[in-house]
Amino acid sequence: MAVTRNYSIPDMDNITLAGDLSMVYNQVNWIQVVTSVLSIIGSGSIIGYAVFQNACRLPEVRPLFYLSVSDLLLAFCWLVGAVLYKSDTSGVKCFNLQAMGQIFYLSTFLYTANYVWQIFSHFRRRLSHDLNQISILETWIGRIVTVLCSLVPVLLICPVFYYGNTINCYGNNSCLVLNVGSHITIDYGFHTEDGCTALHTYSTIIFMITFSLSSISILVILSYSYRLFRSIQNDSRLLEDHWTTITAARYSLLLFPLIFIFCCLPVIILIFVTMPGKNDGWLPDGYQALCYIQAFTAISQGFLNSLAYGWTQQMIRCQKQNNYRDVDTQTPLLRSQKNLYASMQTSNTSIGPLSVAAIR
């Protein structure tokens, strides 16, 4: 998507449109600064919490830590882009900055899917009473997936770095977040090089395929999670013993995928409506509104993830305090009666930890 294009409209209208777009891009640049700073603060808070609490080694926290690192680097990348806006007249810096940002975007897609899977796996192990019995194979698979989430985006974008700088596919590049997904910004009235057009198409296809695979993986995990939640609703003992874990997992499996879709969907829509040749040089209706929406959402995942994680952790602490308060106010006779009633309920139902493990 180019900052300026040749439009098939009269000269006066062309000047008016260029002025309107220039105003929109200036406003988007300021929005990009604000959202980048918020995302740096949010993702940095998760990283700081994981480091100072020594929680990076926990299997349910490690994927969120790497996701926050990707969000932090992405936000920093676009903050630098906002500073370079209008100052990089050659387009070289913005081209390479956009390529770097593309790597971090693909990493956030993959790390989000990995984190959702880890939430589901940790919840399933806790219900099956084998929380501390992670096999060596599962440990190695987790490490390999973590490495691939960072390595695959680098390998996919390396050709863009090499060929783009070799054949000078800079065009009218800008450092705005509007170029997410197809970061090689080509002015089709200025750049007619077939190699640049092919590189632009390759970048867009890689972005769309990675987003689609990550979204499908998340939806599959959510479907299995729904089956697991449905299977434990009739087990009163399981609900009582793991109510805090069940509630936290339910909200985590709901919030983080919603944040992922909320932040990425405007990017996908803007890619589709601004595809070359789709509008015959005319900008689609609602283009300015989409620019503003994408500027708010595209870099906000780190900030929103920190809010979701902080809220779920606060909910867990409050629930545990309520449980401790209930235990302190109960007499020994009442506690023994509750345990006896729960055991009778468990014996009358066929759903328990073994059946939960069978869902694997």
XYZ file of C-alpha atoms in Angstrom:
360
model
C 0.000 0.000 0.000
C 1.577 3.265 -1.067
C 1.578 6.565 0.703
C 1.010 8.282 -2.606
C -0.397 6.786 -5.791
C -1.450 7.958 -9.191
C -5.232 8.136 -9.138
C -7.443 8.352 -12.194
C -9.205 11.548 -11.092
C -9.006 15.219 -12.074
C -6.046 17.278 -10.952
C -7.951 19.427 -8.435
C -9.558 16.384 -6.858
C -6.170 14.681 -6.821
C -4.667 17.583 -4.879
C -7.574 17.561 -2.409
C -7.282 13.797 -1.921
C -3.525 14.034 -1.411
C -4.048 16.725 1.217
C -6.679 14.660 3.025
C -4.461 11.583 3.002
C -1.502 13.604 4.250
C -3.597 14.751 7.211
C -4.734 11.181 7.872
C -1.174 9.875 7.766
C 0.027 12.574 10.170
C -2.698 11.625 12.634
C -1.920 7.948 12.193
C 1.707 8.718 12.969
C 0.770 10.223 16.349
C -1.563 7.330 17.126
C 1.307 4.997 16.262
C 3.504 6.756 18.823
C 0.909 6.451 21.600
C 0.052 2.797 20.955
C 3.731 1.872 20.638
C 4.534 3.423 24.018
C 1.551 1.700 25.659
C 2.538 -1.647 24.169
C 6.137 -1.201 25.351
C 4.883 -0.487 28.867
C 2.444 -3.427 28.850
C 4.762 -6.057 27.418
C 7.632 -4.746 29.518
C 5.557 -5.182 32.681
C 4.961 -8.870 31.865
C 8.657 -9.388 31.128
C 9.642 -7.658 34.360
C 7.147 -9.696 36.385
C 8.378 -12.970 34.883
C 12.035 -12.098 35.483
C 11.777 -10.732 39.023
C 9.359 -13.470 40.140
C 11.624 -16.103 38.541
C 8.618 -17.426 36.638
C 10.274 -17.764 33.212
C 10.921 -21.457 33.824
C 7.270 -22.267 34.412
C 5.819 -23.975 31.321
C 2.627 -21.891 31.462
C 4.530 -18.572 31.759
C 7.446 -19.161 29.372
C 5.359 -18.838 26.152
C 3.780 -15.622 27.440
C 7.257 -14.295 28.231
C 8.456 -14.904 24.651
C 5.211 -13.477 23.263
C 5.776 -10.334 25.337
C 9.355 -10.072 24.059
C 8.044 -10.169 20.478
C 5.395 -7.563 21.310
C 8.040 -5.362 22.920
C 10.366 -5.538 19.907
C 7.450 -4.949 17.543
C 6.301 -1.878 19.455
C 9.840 -0.512 19.632
C 10.234 -1.094 15.897
C 7.127 0.944 15.074
C 8.068 3.646 17.589
C 11.303 4.103 15.660
C 9.236 4.130 12.477
C 7.083 6.955 13.835
C 10.236 8.952 14.596
C 11.612 8.329 11.096
C 8.315 9.265 9.419
C 8.942 11.916 6.729
C 12.665 12.062 7.578
C 13.639 8.993 5.534
C 13.198 10.397 2.040
C 15.132 7.581 0.344
C 12.938 4.832 1.798
C 15.901 2.589 2.634
C 15.542 2.807 6.409
C 11.784 2.394 6.338
C 12.006 -0.568 3.980
C 14.329 -2.480 6.304
C 12.407 -1.361 9.379
C 9.176 -2.658 7.884
C 10.835 -5.967 7.058
C 12.030 -6.241 10.655
C 8.547 -5.412 11.885
C 7.154 -8.151 9.659
C 9.383 -10.685 11.431
C 8.078 -9.623 14.824
C 4.478 -9.727 13.588
C 4.842 -13.304 12.372
C 6.479 -14.215 15.685
C 3.551 -12.810 17.657
C 1.151 -14.911 15.575
C 3.044 -18.110 16.291
C 3.726 -17.332 19.954
C 0.045 -16.526 20.531
C -0.993 -19.943 19.210
C 1.746 -21.571 21.288
C 0.628 -19.749 24.447
C -3.010 -20.770 23.976
C -1.868 -24.378 23.587
C 0.206 -24.157 26.764
C -2.777 -22.791 28.715
C -4.876 -25.722 27.574
C -2.125 -28.288 28.272
C -1.401 -26.909 31.744
C -5.113 -26.927 32.606
C -5.528 -30.500 31.387
C -2.518 -31.708 33.377
C -3.790 -30.042 36.531
C -7.157 -31.751 36.215
C -5.418 -35.080 35.619
C -3.256 -34.643 38.757
C 0.015 -34.958 36.828
C 1.005 -31.297 36.860
C 4.608 -32.063 37.741
C 4.899 -35.118 35.503
C 5.793 -33.539 32.174
C 7.563 -36.077 30.022
C 10.952 -35.450 28.476
C 9.360 -35.637 25.023
C 6.858 -32.892 25.881
C 9.677 -30.750 27.248
C 11.743 -31.100 24.093
C 8.727 -30.479 21.861
C 7.998 -27.294 23.782
C 11.566 -26.088 23.351
C 11.599 -26.894 19.647
C 8.297 -25.065 19.099
C 9.639 -22.045 20.981
C 12.722 -21.917 18.763
C 10.659 -22.346 15.590
C 8.337 -19.495 16.556
C 11.346 -17.173 16.300
C 13.336 -18.935 13.584
C 10.603 -19.480 10.974
C 9.721 -15.762 10.582
C 13.409 -14.910 10.154
C 13.847 -17.545 7.448
C 10.701 -16.396 5.646
C 11.670 -12.715 5.579
C 15.390 -13.135 4.829
C 14.712 -13.251 1.034
C 12.884 -9.952 1.367
C 15.912 -8.333 2.990
C 18.290 -9.693 0.379
C 16.358 -9.219 -2.867
C 14.628 -6.021 -1.783
C 17.919 -4.275 -1.095
C 19.576 -5.846 -4.133
C 17.063 -4.542 -6.678
C 16.207 -1.399 -4.665
C 12.515 -2.064 -4.068
C 12.112 1.048 -1.960
C 9.466 2.918 -3.925
C 7.541 5.396 -1.754
C 8.102 3.512 1.487
C 6.841 5.030 4.706
C 7.395 3.945 8.287
C 3.677 3.928 9.106
C 1.957 0.925 10.594
C -0.448 1.009 7.638
C 2.077 -1.050 5.668
C 1.671 -4.092 7.924
C 1.254 -7.314 5.996
C 2.599 -6.017 2.699
C 5.555 -3.994 3.894
C 7.084 -3.389 0.454
C 5.232 -0.213 -0.399
C 5.184 0.171 -4.148
C 4.104 3.251 -6.031
C 2.832 1.523 -9.142
C 3.227 4.711 -11.136
C 6.924 4.826 -10.219
C 7.956 1.217 -9.707
C 7.317 -1.187 -12.564
C 10.025 -3.715 -11.699
C 8.590 -7.232 -11.873
C 10.906 -8.418 -9.120
C 9.574 -5.779 -6.717
C 5.995 -6.706 -7.501
C 6.756 -10.394 -6.933
C 8.466 -9.587 -3.641
C 5.452 -7.528 -2.571
C 3.144 -10.434 -3.387
C 5.375 -12.899 -1.556
C 5.386 -10.748 1.582
C 1.608 -10.460 1.590
C 1.089 -14.198 1.035
C 3.479 -15.111 3.866
C 1.654 -12.758 6.212
C -1.777 -14.137 5.308
C -0.720 -17.796 5.497
C 0.894 -17.348 8.914
C -2.156 -15.543 10.250
C -4.504 -18.186 8.850
C -2.541 -21.123 10.269
C -2.282 -19.461 13.678
C -5.993 -18.656 13.723
C -6.963 -22.200 12.711
C -4.696 -23.654 15.402
C -6.255 -21.411 18.040
C -9.770 -22.362 16.954
C -8.927 -26.079 17.149
C -7.518 -25.637 20.664
C -10.610 -23.701 21.717
C -12.871 -26.470 20.417
C -11.011 -29.058 22.516
C -11.163 -26.709 25.493
C -14.922 -26.409 25.098
C -15.241 -30.190 25.125
C -13.103 -30.368 28.253
C -15.151 -27.747 30.069
C -18.357 -29.515 29.129
C -17.034 -32.856 30.408
C -16.222 -31.552 33.891
C -19.458 -29.688 34.537
C -21.099 -32.776 36.021
C -18.225 -33.571 38.379
C -18.945 -31.609 41.573
C -15.750 -32.772 43.319
C -13.608 -31.686 40.394
C -15.381 -28.346 40.214
C -14.876 -27.747 43.925
C -11.216 -28.765 44.037
C -10.171 -26.888 40.896
C -12.684 -24.045 40.681
C -9.981 -21.354 40.686
C -7.971 -23.150 37.997
C -11.060 -23.762 35.864
C -12.149 -20.119 36.069
C -8.680 -18.755 35.280
C -8.205 -21.117 32.336
C -11.650 -20.314 30.967
C -11.030 -16.562 30.964
C -7.480 -16.929 29.638
C -8.646 -19.116 26.759
C -11.290 -16.506 26.005
C -9.369 -13.241 26.402
C -6.062 -13.929 24.648
C -7.600 -15.279 21.405
C -10.060 -12.359 21.378
C -7.187 -9.893 21.764
C -5.340 -11.639 18.939
C -8.329 -11.385 16.582
C -9.128 -7.820 17.683
C -5.601 -6.621 16.895
C -5.099 -8.521 13.633
C -8.503 -8.366 11.949
C -8.272 -4.673 10.869
C -4.891 -5.443 9.297
C -6.377 -8.294 7.263
C -9.352 -6.184 6.165
C -7.118 -3.320 5.055
C -4.918 -5.699 3.065
C -7.937 -7.045 1.193
C -9.569 -3.701 0.414
C -6.313 -2.141 -0.842
C -5.141 -5.004 -3.023
C -3.531 -3.743 -6.277
C -5.975 -3.582 -9.162
C -8.973 -4.162 -6.919
C -10.216 -0.576 -6.924
C -8.756 0.697 -10.228
C -6.701 3.367 -8.471
C -9.541 4.568 -6.247
C -9.351 4.262 -2.483
C -12.223 2.197 -1.058
C -15.007 3.685 1.018
C -14.133 3.836 4.692
C -10.398 3.784 3.988
C -9.675 6.582 6.436
C -11.678 4.879 9.191
C -9.761 1.645 8.586
C -6.483 3.569 8.847
C -7.435 4.927 12.259
C -8.702 1.568 13.513
C -5.569 -0.262 12.381
C -3.341 2.399 13.935
C -5.057 1.790 17.288
C -5.133 -2.011 17.165
C -2.114 -3.220 15.171
C 0.448 -2.525 17.903
C -1.817 -2.851 20.954
C -1.502 -6.593 21.553
C 1.311 -6.210 24.103
C -0.677 -3.659 26.108
C -3.933 -5.629 25.980
C -2.170 -8.890 26.866
C -0.762 -7.255 29.994
C -4.248 -6.135 31.030
C -5.675 -9.621 30.450
C -2.853 -11.365 32.305
C -2.981 -8.930 35.214
C -6.742 -9.306 35.512
C -6.636 -13.122 35.522
C -3.840 -13.145 38.118
C -5.790 -10.765 40.335
C -8.867 -12.972 39.982
C -6.841 -16.037 41.049
C -5.504 -14.248 44.116
C -8.985 -13.084 45.143
C -10.402 -16.569 44.675
C -7.653 -18.120 46.783
C -8.227 -15.576 49.541
C -11.931 -16.432 49.528
C -11.106 -20.136 49.754
C -8.778 -19.572 52.697
C -11.428 -17.452 54.395
C -14.007 -20.235 53.950
C -11.640 -22.815 55.422
C -10.926 -20.633 58.450
C -14.623 -20.128 59.208
C -15.614 -23.818 58.882
C -15.718 -26.185 61.853
C -13.947 -29.569 61.622
C -17.328 -31.323 61.527
C -18.545 -29.201 58.623
C -15.343 -29.791 56.658
C -15.579 -33.564 57.169
C -19.224 -33.533 56.062
C -18.350 -31.612 52.917
C -15.555 -34.049 52.069
C -17.878 -37.024 52.637
C -20.589 -35.503 50.433
C -18.070 -34.708 47.688
C -16.710 -38.248 47.740
C -20.235 -39.651 47.436
C -20.877 -37.394 44.444
C -17.642 -38.539 42.826
C -18.544 -42.209 43.248
C -21.901 -41.619 41.520
C -20.443 -40.075 38.406
C -18.255 -41.614 35.770
C -16.383 -38.416 34.951
C -13.133 -37.877 36.765
C -9.452 -37.293 36.197
C -9.081 -40.508 34.223
C -11.825 -39.552 31.820
C -10.341 -36.085 31.502
C -7.012 -37.608 30.617
C -8.758 -39.718 27.994
C -9.596 -36.556 26.067
C -5.925 -36.144 25.220
